[in-house]
Coordinates of C-alpha atoms in Angstrom, one line a residue:
X1 CA 5.7 -14.7 9.0
X2 CA 9.2 -14.9 10.4
X3 CA 8.8 -14.5 14.2
X4 CA 12.4 -13.5 14.9
X5 CA 12.4 -10.7 12.4
X6 CA 8.9 -9.6 13.5
X7 CA 10.0 -9.3 17.1
X8 CA 13.0 -7.2 16.2
X9 CA 10.9 -4.9 14.0
X10 CA 8.6 -4.3 16.9
X11 CA 11.4 -3.3 19.2
X12 CA 10.9 -6.3 21.4
X13 CA 14.4 -7.7 21.4
X14 CA 17.7 -5.9 22.3
X15 CA 19.9 -6.1 19.3
X16 CA 23.7 -6.2 19.2
X17 CA 25.4 -4.0 16.5
X18 CA 27.5 -5.9 14.0
X19 CA 31.3 -5.6 14.0
X20 CA 31.4 -3.2 11.0
X21 CA 29.4 -0.5 12.8
X22 CA 28.7 2.6 10.8
X23 CA 26.7 4.4 13.5
X24 CA 28.6 6.2 16.2
X25 CA 26.6 6.4 19.5
X26 CA 29.4 8.4 21.2
X27 CA 29.3 11.2 18.6
X28 CA 27.9 14.6 19.4
X29 CA 24.1 14.7 18.6
X30 CA 23.1 16.7 15.6
X31 CA 19.8 18.0 17.1
X32 CA 20.5 18.3 20.8
X33 CA 19.9 16.6 24.2
X34 CA 16.7 15.7 26.0
X35 CA 16.6 15.4 29.8
X36 CA 13.1 14.0 30.7
X37 CA 12.3 13.2 34.3
X38 CA 10.8 9.9 35.5
X39 CA 7.6 11.6 36.8
X40 CA 7.2 14.6 34.6
X41 CA 5.6 15.2 31.2
X42 CA 7.2 14.1 27.9
X43 CA 10.2 16.0 26.7
X44 CA 10.3 16.8 23.0
X45 CA 12.9 18.0 20.5
X46 CA 12.3 19.2 16.9
X47 CA 14.6 17.5 14.4
X48 CA 15.2 17.4 10.6
X49 CA 15.2 14.0 9.0
X50 CA 18.5 12.6 7.7
X51 CA 17.8 9.4 5.7
X52 CA 21.0 8.8 3.6
X53 CA 22.2 5.3 4.5
X54 CA 21.0 2.0 5.9
X55 CA 21.4 1.5 9.6
X56 CA 23.8 -1.3 9.2
X57 CA 22.2 -3.1 12.2
X58 CA 20.8 -6.6 11.8
X59 CA 17.0 -6.6 11.8
X60 CA 16.9 -2.8 12.2
X61 CA 15.1 -1.4 9.2
X62 CA 15.4 2.0 7.5
X63 CA 17.8 4.7 6.6
X64 CA 19.4 7.3 8.9
X65 CA 22.3 9.7 9.0
X66 CA 24.8 7.3 10.5
X67 CA 27.7 9.7 11.3
X68 CA 26.1 11.0 14.5
X69 CA 22.8 10.5 16.5
X70 CA 20.0 12.9 15.8
X71 CA 19.5 13.3 19.6
X72 CA 20.7 12.1 23.0
X73 CA 18.4 11.3 25.8
X74 CA 19.8 11.6 29.3
X75 CA 17.6 9.2 31.3
X76 CA 17.5 9.1 35.1
X77 CA 16.4 5.4 35.1
X78 CA 13.1 3.5 34.9
X79 CA 10.7 2.5 32.2
X80 CA 11.4 4.6 29.0
X81 CA 9.3 5.3 26.0
X82 CA 10.7 7.0 22.8
X83 CA 8.5 7.9 19.9
X84 CA 8.1 10.5 17.2
X85 CA 5.5 13.1 16.3
X86 CA 5.3 14.1 12.6
X87 CA 3.5 13.6 9.3
X88 CA 4.4 13.0 5.7
X89 CA 6.7 9.9 5.8
X90 CA 7.2 6.5 7.4
X91 CA 9.8 7.1 10.2
X92 CA 11.9 4.6 12.1
X93 CA 13.8 4.7 15.4
X94 CA 17.2 3.2 16.3
X95 CA 18.4 3.7 19.9
X96 CA 21.7 2.7 21.5
X97 CA 21.6 2.5 25.3
X98 CA 24.4 3.0 27.8
X99 CA 24.9 -0.8 27.9
X100 CA 25.7 -0.9 24.2
X101 CA 22.4 -2.7 23.3
X102 CA 20.4 -1.5 20.3
X103 CA 16.6 -1.1 20.3
X104 CA 14.8 -0.5 17.0
X105 CA 11.2 0.0 15.8
X106 CA 9.4 0.7 12.6
X107 CA 5.6 0.7 13.1
X108 CA 4.8 0.6 16.8
X109 CA 1.3 2.0 16.1
X110 CA 0.2 2.6 12.5
X111 CA 3.3 4.2 10.9
X112 CA 4.6 5.7 14.1
X113 CA 7.7 4.0 15.7
X114 CA 7.8 3.4 19.4
X115 CA 10.7 2.1 21.4
X116 CA 9.8 0.9 24.9
X117 CA 12.6 -0.1 27.3
X118 CA 11.5 -1.6 30.6
X119 CA 13.8 -0.9 33.5
X120 CA 16.0 1.3 31.3
X121 CA 19.3 1.9 33.0
X122 CA 20.4 5.4 34.0
X123 CA 22.6 7.1 31.4
X124 CA 23.0 8.2 27.8
X125 CA 20.7 7.0 25.0
X126 CA 21.8 7.8 21.5
X127 CA 18.8 8.2 19.2
X128 CA 18.5 8.1 15.4
X129 CA 15.3 9.2 13.8
X130 CA 15.2 7.8 10.2
X131 CA 12.9 6.7 7.5
X132 CA 11.7 3.4 6.0
X133 CA 12.8 4.7 2.6
X134 CA 16.0 6.3 1.5
X135 CA 16.2 10.1 0.8
X136 CA 12.8 10.8 2.1
X137 CA 13.6 14.5 2.0
X138 CA 14.2 17.2 4.6
X139 CA 11.2 16.3 6.7
X140 CA 10.4 17.9 10.1
X141 CA 10.0 15.4 12.9
X142 CA 9.7 15.6 16.7
X143 CA 11.3 13.2 19.1
X144 CA 9.4 12.5 22.3
X145 CA 10.9 10.9 25.5
X146 CA 8.8 10.0 28.5
X147 CA 8.1 7.5 31.2
X148 CA 6.6 4.3 29.8
X149 CA 3.1 3.6 31.1
X150 CA 2.8 0.5 33.3
X151 CA 2.7 -2.7 31.3
X152 CA -0.7 -4.4 30.8
X153 CA -1.2 -7.4 33.0
X154 CA -3.2 -10.6 32.2
X155 CA -6.1 -11.2 34.7
X156 CA -5.3 -14.8 35.4
X157 CA -8.2 -15.0 37.9
X158 CA -10.6 -13.3 35.5
X159 CA -14.0 -14.6 34.6
X160 CA -14.7 -15.5 31.0
X161 CA -18.0 -14.3 29.5
X162 CA -19.2 -17.9 29.2
X163 CA -18.0 -18.9 32.7
X164 CA -15.7 -21.8 33.4
X165 CA -15.9 -25.0 31.2
X166 CA -15.1 -28.2 33.1
X167 CA -13.9 -31.2 31.1
X168 CA -12.5 -34.6 32.1
X169 CA -10.0 -36.8 30.3
X170 CA -11.8 -38.8 27.7
X171 CA -14.5 -36.2 26.9
X172 CA -14.0 -36.4 23.1
X173 CA -14.3 -40.1 23.0
X174 CA -17.6 -39.9 24.9
X175 CA -19.2 -36.8 23.3
X176 CA -17.0 -35.6 20.5
X177 CA -15.2 -32.2 20.3
X178 CA -16.4 -29.5 22.5
X179 CA -17.1 -26.1 20.9
X180 CA -17.4 -22.8 22.8
X181 CA -18.4 -19.4 21.6
X182 CA -16.0 -16.6 22.4
X183 CA -14.9 -13.1 21.7
X184 CA -11.5 -12.3 20.1
X185 CA -9.5 -9.1 20.0
X186 CA -9.0 -6.1 22.1
X187 CA -6.7 -3.1 22.6
X188 CA -3.9 -4.8 24.8
X189 CA -0.8 -5.8 22.9
X190 CA 0.4 -9.3 23.8
X191 CA 3.8 -8.4 22.6
X192 CA 4.1 -5.7 25.3
X193 CA 4.0 -8.3 28.1
X194 CA 6.8 -10.5 29.3
X195 CA 5.1 -13.8 28.4
X196 CA 7.3 -14.1 25.3
X197 CA 10.5 -14.6 27.2
X198 CA 10.3 -18.4 27.3
X199 CA 8.7 -18.8 23.8
X200 CA 10.5 -20.5 20.9
X201 CA 10.5 -18.9 17.4
X202 CA 7.5 -21.0 16.4
X203 CA 5.5 -19.9 19.4
X204 CA 6.1 -16.2 19.4
X205 CA 3.2 -14.5 21.2
X206 CA 1.5 -11.8 19.2
X207 CA -1.9 -10.1 18.6
X208 CA -4.3 -7.9 20.6
X209 CA -6.6 -9.0 23.4
X210 CA -8.5 -7.8 26.3
X211 CA -6.2 -8.8 29.2
X212 CA -8.8 -8.2 31.8
X213 CA -11.2 -10.8 30.4
X214 CA -10.1 -14.2 29.1
X215 CA -11.9 -15.5 26.1
X216 CA -12.5 -18.9 27.8
X217 CA -11.5 -20.6 31.1
X218 CA -11.2 -24.4 31.0
X219 CA -10.9 -26.6 34.1
X220 CA -9.3 -29.9 33.1
X221 CA -9.0 -33.1 35.1
X222 CA -5.6 -33.8 33.6
X223 CA -3.8 -36.9 32.3
X224 CA -4.5 -36.7 28.5
X225 CA -3.9 -34.6 25.5
X226 CA -5.7 -31.2 25.5
X227 CA -5.9 -29.2 22.3
X228 CA -7.3 -25.7 21.6
X229 CA -8.2 -24.5 18.1
X230 CA -9.8 -21.1 17.3
X231 CA -11.7 -20.1 14.2
X232 CA -13.9 -17.2 13.2
X233 CA -17.6 -17.3 14.0
X234 CA -19.7 -18.1 10.9
X235 CA -21.0 -14.5 10.7
X236 CA -17.5 -12.9 10.6
X237 CA -16.1 -12.3 7.1
X238 CA -12.4 -12.1 7.8
X239 CA -9.8 -11.6 10.5
X240 CA -6.4 -13.0 11.4
X241 CA -6.7 -14.8 14.8
X242 CA -4.0 -15.4 17.4
X243 CA -4.2 -17.3 20.7
X244 CA -2.4 -17.4 24.1
X245 CA -3.0 -20.1 26.7
X246 CA -1.9 -19.9 30.3
X247 CA -1.4 -23.4 31.8
X248 CA -1.9 -24.6 35.4
X249 CA 1.9 -24.8 35.8
X250 CA 2.3 -21.1 35.0
X251 CA 3.7 -21.5 31.5
X252 CA 2.4 -19.8 28.4
X253 CA 1.6 -21.4 25.0
X254 CA 1.0 -19.2 21.9
X255 CA 0.0 -19.7 18.3
X256 CA -0.8 -17.6 15.3
X257 CA -1.0 -19.1 11.8
X258 CA -1.2 -22.8 12.3
X259 CA -4.0 -23.6 9.9
X260 CA -4.1 -20.7 7.4
X261 CA -4.8 -17.7 9.6
X262 CA -6.2 -19.8 12.5
X263 CA -4.2 -20.7 15.6
X264 CA -4.1 -24.1 17.3
X265 CA -2.3 -25.4 20.4
X266 CA -1.9 -28.9 21.6
X267 CA -0.6 -30.0 25.0
X268 CA 0.3 -33.7 25.6
X269 CA 0.0 -35.0 29.2
X270 CA -1.8 -31.8 30.1
X271 CA -1.7 -31.1 33.8
X272 CA -4.9 -30.8 35.9
X273 CA -6.1 -27.3 36.7
X274 CA -7.2 -24.1 35.2
X275 CA -6.3 -23.1 31.6
X276 CA -6.9 -19.4 30.7
X277 CA -7.4 -18.8 27.0
X278 CA -7.1 -15.5 25.2
X279 CA -8.1 -15.4 21.5
X280 CA -6.7 -12.3 19.9
X281 CA -6.6 -10.6 16.5
X282 CA -3.3 -9.9 14.8
X283 CA -4.4 -6.4 13.7
X284 CA -4.3 -3.5 16.0
X285 CA -7.7 -1.9 15.3
X286 CA -9.0 -2.7 18.8
X287 CA -12.2 -4.3 17.5
X288 CA -13.8 -7.4 18.9
X289 CA -14.9 -10.3 16.6
X290 CA -16.8 -13.4 17.2
X291 CA -14.8 -16.7 17.4
X292 CA -15.3 -20.4 18.1
X293 CA -13.0 -22.3 20.4
X294 CA -12.8 -26.0 19.8
X295 CA -11.5 -28.4 22.5
X296 CA -10.2 -31.9 21.4
X297 CA -8.0 -34.6 22.8
X298 CA -5.8 -35.0 19.7
X299 CA -2.7 -33.0 18.8
X300 CA -3.4 -30.6 16.0
X301 CA -2.1 -31.6 12.6
X302 CA -1.1 -28.8 10.1
X303 CA -2.9 -29.2 6.8
X304 CA -1.0 -30.3 3.7
X305 CA -1.7 -28.6 0.5
X306 CA -1.4 -31.0 -2.5
X307 CA 0.4 -30.1 -5.7
X308 CA -1.8 -28.9 -8.5
X309 CA -2.9 -32.0 -10.4
X310 CA -3.3 -30.1 -13.6
X311 CA -6.3 -29.4 -15.9
X312 CA -7.9 -32.7 -16.8
X313 CA -11.2 -33.3 -18.5
X314 CA -13.7 -33.7 -15.7
X315 CA -17.4 -32.8 -15.3
X316 CA -16.8 -30.8 -12.1
X317 CA -13.8 -29.4 -10.1
X318 CA -13.0 -28.2 -6.7
X319 CA -13.2 -24.4 -6.3
X320 CA -11.3 -22.0 -4.2
X321 CA -12.2 -18.8 -2.5
X322 CA -9.6 -16.2 -1.4
X323 CA -10.8 -13.8 1.3
X324 CA -8.8 -10.7 1.5
X325 CA -6.4 -10.4 4.5
X326 CA -7.2 -7.1 6.3
X327 CA -4.8 -7.7 9.2
X328 CA -1.4 -8.5 7.7
X329 CA 1.0 -5.6 7.7
X330 CA 2.3 -4.9 4.2
X331 CA 5.9 -4.3 3.5
X332 CA 5.2 -0.9 1.8
X333 CA 3.8 1.6 4.2
X334 CA 3.4 5.2 3.1
X335 CA 2.4 8.3 4.9
X336 CA 1.0 11.1 2.8
X337 CA 2.5 14.6 3.2
X338 CA 2.9 17.6 1.0
X339 CA 4.9 15.6 -1.7
X340 CA 4.1 12.3 -3.4
X341 CA 5.6 9.3 -1.6
X342 CA 6.4 5.9 -3.2
X343 CA 7.4 2.4 -2.3
X344 CA 8.3 -0.7 -4.3
X345 CA 7.2 -4.3 -3.7
X346 CA 7.1 -7.7 -5.5
X347 CA 3.5 -8.6 -6.5
X348 CA 2.6 -12.3 -6.8
X349 CA -1.2 -12.6 -7.4
X350 CA -2.8 -15.7 -5.9
X351 CA -6.4 -15.6 -7.0
X352 CA -9.1 -13.7 -8.8
X353 CA -10.1 -10.3 -7.4
X354 CA -13.0 -11.0 -5.0
X355 CA -14.2 -7.4 -5.0
X356 CA -17.0 -6.7 -7.4
X357 CA -17.4 -3.5 -9.4
X358 CA -17.3 -2.2 -13.0
X359 CA -13.5 -2.0 -13.0
X360 CA -12.7 -4.8 -10.5
X361 CA -10.7 -7.0 -12.8
X362 CA -7.6 -9.1 -12.6
X363 CA -5.8 -11.2 -10.0
X364 CA -4.5 -10.2 -6.6
X365 CA -2.9 -11.7 -3.4
X366 CA -4.9 -12.0 -0.2
X367 CA -2.5 -9.8 1.8
X368 CA -2.3 -6.1 0.9
X369 CA 0.6 -4.7 -1.1
X370 CA 0.8 -1.4 0.7
X371 CA -0.9 0.8 3.3
X372 CA -1.3 4.5 3.0
X373 CA -1.7 6.7 6.1
X374 CA -3.3 10.1 5.6
X375 CA -4.3 12.7 8.1
X376 CA -6.3 15.9 7.5
X377 CA -8.5 16.7 4.5
X378 CA -7.8 16.7 0.8
X379 CA -8.1 14.5 -2.2
X380 CA -6.0 11.3 -2.1
X381 CA -4.5 9.7 -5.2
X382 CA -3.0 6.2 -5.3
X383 CA -1.4 4.8 -8.4
X384 CA 0.7 1.7 -9.3
X385 CA 3.2 1.1 -12.1
X386 CA 5.2 -2.0 -13.1
X387 CA 8.9 -1.9 -14.0
X388 CA 8.4 -4.3 -16.9
X389 CA 5.2 -2.7 -18.2
X390 CA 2.8 -5.4 -16.9
X391 CA -0.9 -4.5 -17.1
X392 CA -1.8 -3.9 -13.5
X393 CA -5.0 -3.6 -11.5
X394 CA -5.7 -1.9 -8.2
X395 CA -8.0 -2.4 -5.2
X396 CA -8.2 0.1 -2.3
X397 CA -10.0 -0.1 1.0
X398 CA -10.7 3.2 2.7
X399 CA -10.6 3.8 6.5
X400 CA -14.4 4.1 6.4
X401 CA -14.7 0.6 4.8
X402 CA -15.4 1.7 1.2
X403 CA -13.9 -0.2 -1.7
X404 CA -12.5 1.1 -5.0
X405 CA -11.0 -0.7 -8.0
X406 CA -9.1 0.5 -11.1
X407 CA -7.7 -1.0 -14.2
X408 CA -6.4 1.3 -17.0
X409 CA -6.4 4.8 -15.4
X410 CA -3.1 5.8 -17.0
X411 CA -2.3 3.6 -20.0
X412 CA -2.0 0.1 -18.5
X413 CA -1.5 1.5 -15.0
X414 CA -4.3 1.7 -12.5
X415 CA -5.1 4.7 -10.2
X416 CA -7.7 5.5 -7.6
X417 CA -8.6 9.1 -6.7
X418 CA -10.8 9.7 -3.7
X419 CA -12.2 13.3 -3.5
X420 CA -11.2 16.2 -5.6
X421 CA -9.6 19.6 -5.1
X422 CA -13.0 21.2 -5.0
X423 CA -14.4 18.4 -2.8
X424 CA -11.6 17.2 -0.5
X425 CA -13.5 14.5 1.2
X426 CA -10.9 11.7 1.5
X427 CA -11.1 10.3 5.1
X428 CA -8.2 10.4 7.5
X429 CA -6.8 7.0 8.5
X430 CA -5.2 3.9 6.9
X431 CA -5.9 2.9 3.3
X432 CA -5.1 -0.7 2.4
X433 CA -3.9 -1.2 -1.2
X434 CA -3.8 -4.4 -3.3
X435 CA -1.9 -4.3 -6.6
X436 CA -2.6 -7.1 -9.0
X437 CA -2.2 -8.1 -12.6
X438 CA -4.9 -8.1 -15.3
X439 CA -3.6 -11.4 -16.6
X440 CA -4.0 -14.7 -14.9
X441 CA -0.9 -15.5 -12.8
X442 CA -1.2 -19.2 -13.8
X443 CA -0.5 -18.2 -17.4
X444 CA -4.0 -19.0 -18.7
X445 CA -5.9 -16.4 -20.7
X446 CA -8.9 -14.6 -19.3
X447 CA -11.1 -17.3 -20.8
X448 CA -9.0 -20.1 -19.3
X449 CA -8.1 -21.7 -22.6
X450 CA -4.5 -20.7 -23.4
X451 CA -2.7 -23.8 -22.2
X452 CA 0.6 -22.8 -23.8
X453 CA 1.0 -19.6 -21.9
X454 CA 3.7 -19.4 -19.2
X455 CA 3.0 -18.7 -15.5
X456 CA 3.8 -15.2 -14.4
X457 CA 6.5 -14.7 -11.8
X458 CA 6.5 -11.9 -9.1
X459 CA 6.1 -8.5 -10.7
X460 CA 8.1 -5.5 -9.3
X461 CA 5.7 -2.6 -8.8
X462 CA 5.8 0.9 -7.5
X463 CA 2.9 2.3 -5.4
X464 CA 2.7 6.1 -5.2
X465 CA 0.4 8.1 -3.0
X466 CA -0.2 11.9 -3.1
X467 CA -2.4 14.4 -1.4
X468 CA -4.0 15.7 -4.6
X469 CA -5.5 14.7 -7.9
X470 CA -3.9 12.1 -10.1
X471 CA -2.0 13.3 -13.1
X472 CA -2.8 11.1 -16.1
X473 CA 0.0 10.7 -18.7
X474 CA -1.7 8.2 -21.1
X475 CA -5.5 8.1 -20.8
X476 CA -7.5 5.1 -21.8
X477 CA -9.4 6.5 -24.8
X478 CA -11.7 3.4 -24.9
X479 CA -10.4 2.2 -28.3
X480 CA -8.9 -1.1 -27.3
X481 CA -8.3 -3.3 -30.4
X482 CA -9.9 -0.7 -32.7
X483 CA -6.7 1.4 -32.8
X484 CA -5.6 0.0 -36.1
X485 CA -9.0 0.7 -37.6
X486 CA -9.2 4.4 -36.8
X487 CA -9.3 6.8 -39.7
X488 CA -6.3 9.1 -40.5
X489 CA -8.4 11.9 -39.1
X490 CA -12.0 12.3 -38.0
X491 CA -14.6 15.0 -37.3
X492 CA -15.1 16.0 -33.6
X493 CA -17.6 17.9 -31.4
X494 CA -16.8 20.4 -28.7
X495 CA -18.9 22.7 -26.5
X496 CA -16.5 23.3 -23.6
X497 CA -14.6 26.2 -22.2
X498 CA -11.1 24.7 -21.9
X499 CA -9.8 25.8 -25.4
X500 CA -8.7 29.3 -26.4
X501 CA -9.0 29.2 -30.2
X502 CA -8.5 33.0 -30.6
X503 CA -5.1 33.0 -28.9
X504 CA -2.6 31.1 -31.2
X505 CA 1.0 30.9 -30.1
X506 CA 2.1 31.9 -33.6
X507 CA 0.6 32.6 -37.1
X508 CA 1.9 31.1 -40.3
X509 CA 1.7 33.0 -43.6
X510 CA 1.1 30.9 -46.7
X511 CA 3.1 31.5 -49.8
X512 CA 2.2 29.6 -52.9
X513 CA -0.5 27.9 -50.7
X514 CA 2.2 26.4 -48.4
X515 CA 4.1 27.1 -45.2
X516 CA 6.2 25.2 -42.7
X517 CA 7.8 26.0 -39.3
X518 CA 9.5 24.5 -36.3
X519 CA 7.3 24.8 -33.2
X520 CA 7.4 23.9 -29.5
X521 CA 4.6 21.7 -28.2
X522 CA 3.4 22.2 -24.6
X523 CA 0.8 19.6 -23.9
X524 CA -0.9 19.6 -20.5
X525 CA -4.6 19.4 -21.2
X526 CA -6.3 16.1 -22.2
X527 CA -7.9 16.7 -25.6
X528 CA -11.5 17.8 -24.7
X529 CA -12.9 17.3 -28.2
X530 CA -15.0 14.2 -28.7
X531 CA -14.3 12.2 -31.9
X532 CA -12.9 8.9 -33.2
X533 CA -9.4 10.2 -33.5
X534 CA -9.5 12.8 -30.7
X535 CA -6.9 11.6 -28.3
X536 CA -3.8 12.8 -26.4
X537 CA -2.8 16.0 -24.7
X538 CA -2.7 19.6 -26.1
X539 CA -2.2 23.2 -24.9
X540 CA -5.4 25.3 -24.4
X541 CA -3.9 27.7 -27.0
X542 CA -3.5 26.8 -30.7
X543 CA 0.1 25.9 -31.6
X544 CA -0.4 28.0 -34.8
X545 CA -3.0 29.6 -37.0
X546 CA -3.1 30.3 -40.7
X547 CA -5.5 31.6 -43.3
X548 CA -6.2 29.5 -46.4
X549 CA -7.9 30.2 -49.7
X550 CA -10.5 28.0 -51.3
X551 CA -8.3 25.0 -52.0
X552 CA -7.6 21.5 -50.8
X553 CA -5.0 21.8 -47.9
X554 CA -3.1 19.2 -45.9
X555 CA -1.9 20.0 -42.4
X556 CA 0.8 17.7 -41.0
X557 CA 3.1 17.6 -38.0
X558 CA 6.2 15.4 -37.2
X559 CA 8.6 15.0 -34.3
X560 CA 11.7 12.8 -33.6
X561 CA 10.9 13.0 -29.8
X562 CA 7.3 12.1 -29.4
X563 CA 4.1 10.5 -30.8
X564 CA 2.1 13.5 -32.0
X565 CA -1.6 14.2 -32.2
X566 CA -3.4 17.1 -33.8
X567 CA -6.6 19.1 -33.3
X568 CA -7.9 21.5 -36.0
X569 CA -10.7 24.1 -35.8
X570 CA -11.9 24.9 -39.3
X571 CA -13.1 28.4 -40.4
X572 CA -16.8 27.2 -40.2
X573 CA -16.3 26.2 -36.5
X574 CA -16.1 22.5 -37.2
X575 CA -13.5 20.3 -35.4
X576 CA -11.1 17.6 -36.7
X577 CA -8.7 15.3 -35.0
X578 CA -5.8 13.1 -36.1
X579 CA -3.4 10.7 -34.4
X580 CA -1.5 8.2 -36.5
X581 CA -2.1 9.0 -40.2
X582 CA -1.1 6.4 -42.8
X583 CA 0.4 4.1 -40.2
X584 CA 3.0 6.6 -38.9
X585 CA 3.1 8.3 -35.5
X586 CA 2.5 11.7 -37.3
X587 CA -1.0 13.3 -37.5
X588 CA -2.5 14.8 -40.7
X589 CA -5.8 16.6 -41.4
X590 CA -7.0 17.4 -44.9
X591 CA -9.5 20.2 -45.5
X592 CA -10.8 22.5 -48.3
X593 CA -12.5 25.4 -46.5
X594 CA -11.4 29.0 -47.0
X595 CA -10.7 31.1 -44.0
X596 CA -8.7 31.1 -40.7
X597 CA -7.7 27.8 -39.1
X598 CA -6.5 27.1 -35.6
X599 CA -4.2 24.1 -35.1
X600 CA -3.3 22.4 -31.9
X601 CA -0.3 20.1 -32.1
X602 CA 0.0 17.8 -29.0
X603 CA 1.3 14.4 -27.8
X604 CA -0.4 11.1 -27.4
X605 CA 1.1 10.8 -23.8
X606 CA 1.6 13.5 -21.3
X607 CA 5.2 14.8 -22.0
X608 CA 7.8 15.4 -19.3
X609 CA 8.5 18.8 -20.9
X610 CA 8.2 20.8 -24.1
X611 CA 8.5 18.8 -27.3
X612 CA 10.0 20.1 -30.6
X613 CA 8.0 19.5 -33.8
X614 CA 7.9 20.5 -37.4
X615 CA 4.6 21.5 -38.9
X616 CA 3.6 22.1 -42.5
X617 CA 0.6 23.3 -44.6
X618 CA 0.5 22.3 -48.2
X619 CA -1.7 21.2 -51.1
X620 CA -3.7 18.1 -50.4
X621 CA -3.7 15.3 -52.9
X622 CA -6.9 13.4 -53.9
X623 CA -9.4 16.0 -52.7

């Protein structure tokens, strides 16, 4: 991760606006002025979102209405906290202080932005409330301004759960590396302290710890190299660890991803005295996890990952295991409201899907593609589509630690629906979403034998979340490679209540045993009849009805705008279906019963609107 950008995104660094400044801090605010006091409760102001243009400020994400601030905060001086209250989208904050410095934030906690300014000067603060995505709609949002709570303070004289470990120079040569059991994580954000001021970009301090209790305390005799490395305890499945070490001289050393997700810190000519060690977790869930702290006297060496030697003939090979990364913050962060919300990302699968289940196929990356924040009750639908039509797969982890997978929920596109309208049981909280590909990203086939295939590059995908049930446009009818072997039409069975066979939209009168007409197809219902050729979408009402004599008849439909399907109810009550008759995209059903027929003309995929079609009834040949 890029530390400089991460610091700016968290609102930790004051930013200077570029020369071509589009935002005007001196303009009259659109929503009004807040005048909070340094000792009173938070002051709030209701606003309407304006997300029309990028901020134009380096490392300040999101879209705002740049012409004027949404609000102005007149601050009497002291520690200031600005945040938002709202639901339905991913908001951002951009603040220009009286000194001309900019402070920006996207996700201070979950999807809620927080701008904290310690020792904020007295004066006028111009505030823009924007959105991570452009044109997020006319959302209602509330700005809150209040005194910032006192910063958390590390307890440098605190007692570690395992007490103090005393080591002398040369300990590794005599007895080998020293391992200590420890606890990692907590609720205190390391980034909210001032220990990062002297850090370089490679030592940016991050993560969450319990500042009152160090994970370990080491008393060192001094004079040699002292190295600290943290890993997860054997019984912990996955977490992204961080580490901060306070040295006897008062300096801080920090590490995050030195060896994969594990931190490591080496200090040459380490001074004698007390070393306070905090092992944190990068994620902000406040949980504590078991960890192992290893002390050595050699500087840590970052691992090298060799190039792929290729697929040779060998009796065995080295395997890999890809644990999913539950702590990394994805680039797409969605908050579910009354309308569907979407975000785009580039998906580059790195390994086989490690989640097991009947539809848990494909290849994904360790880090999630998106997060979805939902509050309140209701069914939740999450879907993914690829711009280039790539066959995608989907993995979703719920806030209550359940896992769901999907492959072809809508054509080649996956979708996961949790709860229904009648049973709105989707849990509130953050859903993690992994989008992957059905095909192997190395270019090999599913059986690993296609050596001529080309590796897949990053795939552009769109993740959509909605409070409601998923709308399917192209169902998977379970036919796979048998599509070309289907009959022109087939018999079907039906015992449901969805269809209304006695309410045709129109009736055709046969003359000389034939009729034809132009009709409008409205297809919203997935064909509920079961049969080999019973696919697509239809209207509950028949598109037309007609009465035939005792003769062979052929019923056909055609359209220049859509791939049509057909459902026919015969006078005897039997059902017939057709999709692509005689290799065309037009359906046909042949019959020879006398009596009244009901005919539903539909589309193979859910149409965006009404479709025009031409239908005909005539003498069938060869019956």
